[in-house]
Coordinates of C-alpha atoms in Angstrom, one line a residue:
M1 CA -27.8 -11.5 94.4
E2 CA -27.7 -10.1 90.8
R3 CA -27.9 -6.6 92.2
T4 CA -25.2 -7.2 94.7
A5 CA -22.9 -8.5 92.0
A6 CA -23.7 -5.6 89.8
L7 CA -22.9 -3.1 92.5
E8 CA -19.6 -4.8 93.3
K9 CA -18.7 -4.6 89.6
L10 CA -19.7 -0.9 89.4
A11 CA -17.7 -0.1 92.5
R12 CA -14.7 -1.7 91.0
L13 CA -15.1 0.4 87.8
C14 CA -15.7 3.6 89.7
R15 CA -12.6 3.0 91.7
E16 CA -10.5 2.2 88.6
N17 CA -11.8 5.4 87.0
A18 CA -10.8 7.5 90.0
L19 CA -7.3 6.0 89.9
A20 CA -7.2 6.6 86.1
L21 CA -8.2 10.3 86.7
Q22 CA -5.4 10.7 89.2
S23 CA -3.0 9.3 86.6
S24 CA -4.3 11.7 83.9
L25 CA -3.9 14.7 86.2
E26 CA -0.4 13.6 87.0
F27 CA 0.4 13.5 83.3
C28 CA -1.1 17.0 82.8
A29 CA 1.0 18.3 85.7
S30 CA 4.2 16.8 84.4
H31 CA 3.6 18.2 80.9
G32 CA 2.3 21.7 81.8
I33 CA -1.2 21.0 80.6
G34 CA -3.6 23.3 82.6
C35 CA -7.0 21.9 81.8
F36 CA -8.6 18.4 81.7
R37 CA -12.1 17.3 80.6
I38 CA -13.4 14.5 82.8
N39 CA -15.4 11.8 81.0
S40 CA -19.1 12.0 81.6
Q41 CA -19.3 8.3 82.3
I42 CA -16.7 8.3 85.0
L43 CA -19.4 6.8 87.3
P44 CA -20.8 4.2 84.8
L45 CA -24.6 3.9 84.6
K46 CA -25.0 6.4 87.5
T47 CA -28.4 7.7 86.3
H48 CA -29.6 4.7 84.5
P49 CA -33.4 4.2 85.2
E50 CA -32.9 0.5 86.2
C51 CA -29.2 0.2 87.1
G52 CA -28.6 3.6 88.7
Y53 CA -27.2 3.9 92.2
A54 CA -26.2 6.2 95.0
M55 CA -22.6 6.1 96.2
S56 CA -23.9 4.7 99.5
D57 CA -25.2 1.7 97.6
L58 CA -21.6 0.7 96.5
P59 CA -19.3 -1.4 98.5
E60 CA -16.7 1.1 99.9
G61 CA -18.6 3.9 98.3
T62 CA -17.2 6.4 100.8
A63 CA -13.7 5.4 100.0
I64 CA -14.3 5.9 96.3
V65 CA -15.6 9.4 96.9
E66 CA -12.4 10.1 98.9
L67 CA -10.3 9.0 95.9
F68 CA -12.1 11.5 93.7
Q69 CA -11.7 14.2 96.4
Q70 CA -7.9 13.4 96.4
C71 CA -8.0 14.1 92.6
G72 CA -9.5 17.5 93.3
K73 CA -6.9 18.3 95.9
Y74 CA -4.1 17.3 93.4
A75 CA -5.7 19.4 90.7
R76 CA -5.9 22.5 92.9
E77 CA -2.3 22.0 94.1
H78 CA -1.0 21.8 90.5
D79 CA -3.3 24.5 89.0
I80 CA -5.2 22.1 86.7
R81 CA -8.7 23.2 85.8
T82 CA -11.1 20.3 85.4
C83 CA -14.4 20.4 83.6
F84 CA -17.3 18.3 82.3
H85 CA -19.1 18.2 79.0
P86 CA -22.3 16.1 79.3
D87 CA -23.4 14.1 76.3
Q88 CA -25.7 15.3 73.6
F89 CA -28.8 13.7 75.2
V90 CA -28.7 16.3 77.9
V91 CA -31.3 18.8 76.5
L92 CA -32.6 21.3 79.0
N93 CA -35.0 22.9 76.5
S94 CA -36.7 19.8 75.2
P95 CA -40.5 20.1 75.0
R96 CA -40.7 16.5 76.4
E97 CA -40.8 16.5 80.2
E98 CA -39.2 13.0 80.4
V99 CA -36.1 14.3 78.4
V100 CA -35.8 17.3 80.7
E101 CA -36.0 15.1 83.8
R102 CA -33.3 12.8 82.5
S103 CA -31.2 15.8 81.6
I104 CA -31.6 17.3 85.1
A105 CA -30.6 14.0 86.7
E106 CA -27.5 13.8 84.5
L107 CA -26.5 17.4 85.4
E108 CA -27.0 16.7 89.1
Y109 CA -24.8 13.6 88.9
Q110 CA -22.0 15.3 87.0
S111 CA -22.1 18.3 89.3
E112 CA -21.9 16.0 92.3
V113 CA -18.6 14.6 90.9
A114 CA -17.5 18.1 89.9
E115 CA -17.9 19.1 93.5
W116 CA -15.6 16.3 94.6
V117 CA -12.9 17.1 92.1
D118 CA -13.3 20.9 92.3
A119 CA -14.4 21.3 88.7
D120 CA -16.0 24.6 88.0
V121 CA -17.5 24.0 84.6
V122 CA -20.3 21.6 83.5
N123 CA -20.8 22.7 79.9
I124 CA -23.8 21.9 77.7
H125 CA -25.2 23.1 74.3
G126 CA -28.3 25.1 73.9
G127 CA -30.3 22.1 72.7
G128 CA -32.8 21.9 69.9
G129 CA -34.5 24.8 68.1
Y130 CA -37.8 23.0 67.7
G131 CA -38.9 25.4 65.0
E132 CA -38.9 28.4 67.4
K133 CA -35.6 29.2 69.0
T134 CA -36.9 32.0 71.1
A135 CA -39.5 29.8 72.8
A136 CA -36.9 27.0 73.1
L137 CA -34.5 29.3 74.9
K138 CA -37.2 30.5 77.2
R139 CA -37.8 26.8 78.2
F140 CA -34.0 26.5 78.8
A141 CA -34.1 29.5 81.2
K142 CA -37.2 28.2 82.9
N143 CA -35.7 24.7 83.5
V144 CA -32.4 26.2 84.8
K145 CA -34.4 27.3 87.8
R146 CA -35.1 23.6 88.6
L147 CA -31.4 22.8 89.0
S148 CA -29.7 22.7 92.4
R149 CA -27.3 25.5 93.3
R150 CA -24.5 22.9 92.9
V151 CA -25.3 22.7 89.2
R152 CA -26.2 26.3 88.6
S153 CA -22.9 27.5 90.0
R154 CA -21.0 25.4 87.4
L155 CA -23.4 25.3 84.4
T156 CA -22.1 26.9 81.2
V157 CA -23.6 26.9 77.7
E158 CA -21.8 26.7 74.4
N159 CA -22.6 27.9 70.9
D160 CA -22.9 25.0 68.5
D161 CA -22.4 24.4 64.8
K162 CA -26.1 23.7 63.8
T163 CA -28.6 25.7 65.9
Y164 CA -27.4 28.3 68.3
T165 CA -24.9 31.1 67.5
P166 CA -23.1 33.3 70.1
S167 CA -25.6 36.1 69.5
D168 CA -28.5 33.6 70.0
L169 CA -27.1 32.6 73.4
L170 CA -25.7 35.8 74.8
P171 CA -29.2 37.2 75.9
L172 CA -29.8 33.9 77.7
C173 CA -26.4 34.1 79.4
Q174 CA -27.1 37.7 80.5
A175 CA -30.6 36.8 81.8
T176 CA -29.6 33.7 83.7
G177 CA -26.0 34.4 84.7
I178 CA -24.8 31.3 82.9
P179 CA -21.4 31.9 81.2
L180 CA -20.9 31.4 77.5
V181 CA -18.2 28.9 76.5
Y182 CA -17.3 30.4 73.2
D183 CA -16.4 27.9 70.5
A184 CA -14.6 29.6 67.6
H185 CA -14.8 26.6 65.3
H186 CA -18.5 26.3 65.8
H187 CA -18.9 30.0 65.2
R188 CA -17.1 29.7 61.9
C189 CA -19.4 26.9 60.9
L190 CA -22.6 28.7 62.0
S191 CA -21.9 32.4 61.8
D192 CA -23.9 35.4 62.9
E193 CA -23.4 39.1 62.8
L194 CA -20.6 39.0 65.3
S195 CA -16.9 38.8 64.4
I196 CA -14.7 36.5 66.4
E197 CA -13.3 39.5 68.2
E198 CA -16.8 40.8 69.0
A199 CA -18.0 37.4 70.1
T200 CA -14.9 37.0 72.3
A201 CA -15.4 40.3 74.0
Q202 CA -19.1 39.7 74.7
A203 CA -18.5 36.1 75.9
L204 CA -15.8 37.3 78.3
R205 CA -18.3 39.6 80.0
T206 CA -20.6 36.6 80.9
W207 CA -17.9 35.1 83.2
N208 CA -17.4 35.7 86.9
R209 CA -14.2 33.6 86.9
E210 CA -11.5 32.8 84.4
P211 CA -13.3 32.2 81.0
L212 CA -13.1 28.9 79.3
F213 CA -13.3 28.8 75.5
H214 CA -13.0 26.0 72.9
I215 CA -10.7 25.6 69.9
S216 CA -10.6 23.0 67.1
S217 CA -9.8 22.8 63.4
P218 CA -11.7 21.2 60.5
L219 CA -10.7 17.7 59.5
E220 CA -10.7 18.4 55.8
G221 CA -10.1 22.1 55.8
W222 CA -12.6 24.9 55.7
Q223 CA -13.4 24.2 52.0
G224 CA -14.0 20.5 52.7
P225 CA -17.5 18.9 52.6
R226 CA -18.0 18.8 56.4
P227 CA -16.0 21.6 58.1
N228 CA -17.6 20.9 61.5
R229 CA -15.7 17.6 61.9
H230 CA -12.6 17.9 64.2
H231 CA -9.1 17.4 63.0
D232 CA -6.4 15.4 65.0
F233 CA -4.5 18.7 65.6
I234 CA -5.0 22.4 65.7
D235 CA -4.0 24.6 62.7
I236 CA -2.3 27.6 64.3
Q237 CA -4.1 29.8 61.8
D238 CA -7.4 28.8 63.4
F239 CA -6.3 30.1 66.8
P240 CA -7.8 33.6 67.2
R241 CA -5.0 36.2 67.6
C242 CA -7.2 38.2 69.9
W243 CA -7.0 35.3 72.4
E244 CA -3.3 35.4 72.8
S245 CA -3.2 38.3 75.3
L246 CA -6.1 37.1 77.4
E247 CA -6.2 35.4 80.8
L248 CA -8.1 32.4 79.4
T249 CA -8.5 28.7 79.6
V250 CA -8.5 27.3 76.1
E251 CA -9.8 23.7 75.8
V252 CA -8.5 21.9 72.8
E253 CA -11.0 19.7 71.1
A254 CA -8.9 17.5 68.8
K255 CA -8.7 13.7 68.2
A256 CA -4.9 13.6 69.1
K257 CA -5.9 14.9 72.6
E258 CA -2.8 15.7 74.7
Q259 CA -0.5 15.5 71.7
A260 CA -2.6 18.2 70.0
V261 CA -2.4 20.4 73.1
L262 CA 1.4 20.0 73.3
K263 CA 1.8 20.7 69.6
L264 CA -0.4 23.8 69.7
R265 CA 1.5 25.2 72.7
K266 CA 4.8 24.9 70.8
S267 CA 3.3 26.6 67.8
L268 CA 2.0 29.5 69.9
Q269 CA 5.4 29.8 71.6
R270 CA 7.2 30.0 68.3
Q271 CA 4.7 32.5 67.0
S272 CA 5.1 34.8 70.0
S273 CA 8.9 34.6 70.0

């Protein structure tokens, strides 16, 4: 009985999340926003070791999937690119097999939803360095082979602000065919020998579809104590000029979310006029 009640509650939450996604996409369409990141927990507890479930376990699970598929149809019709960014516990290069197994399960789940909604990006970080980044990235490449085609066709990797720079990840991308989501903010926090222009050019070559990059600004400025923390909005000076002429999806990572996107767009329009 407890399991039945739990599944009924989960079904209700999944349905509400599908409807909320539809509303979010409609907002994007009405405001000219061309990209939307879908929350990783849109199917709550989907891969939980005790509470996890298949959609066929849920009351009206097929109807819930159809709601998500309708979201995908709407996104296609309105040229809205959707993507996923799994949580930090997804670590493909962990030396602990149980962590890798949980990470694979999470990537499979999010890619299943991505298939429903026609999202083409499931983006993760490189993971830990574990004292030997070369060996850690070899584990990453090895574990990529354990993923389904559904995941591999969507998987991307992003440079971070603590461990892996663009130049660390580019050989992995070239060897595996995984595109690099270039994050200019992270690159400024954790630099390498590449300039922003060079990293941009090399990241572009890893994509077989329209590239997706990230932009954000530091909360307390570049001279502040923790420049890796994200501001509510984007400082136009932080937007790389070399991006302005590119066919590119730029995902805004800012606490003000859609308001930050709209403000940045206005700033870019003023700058180009």
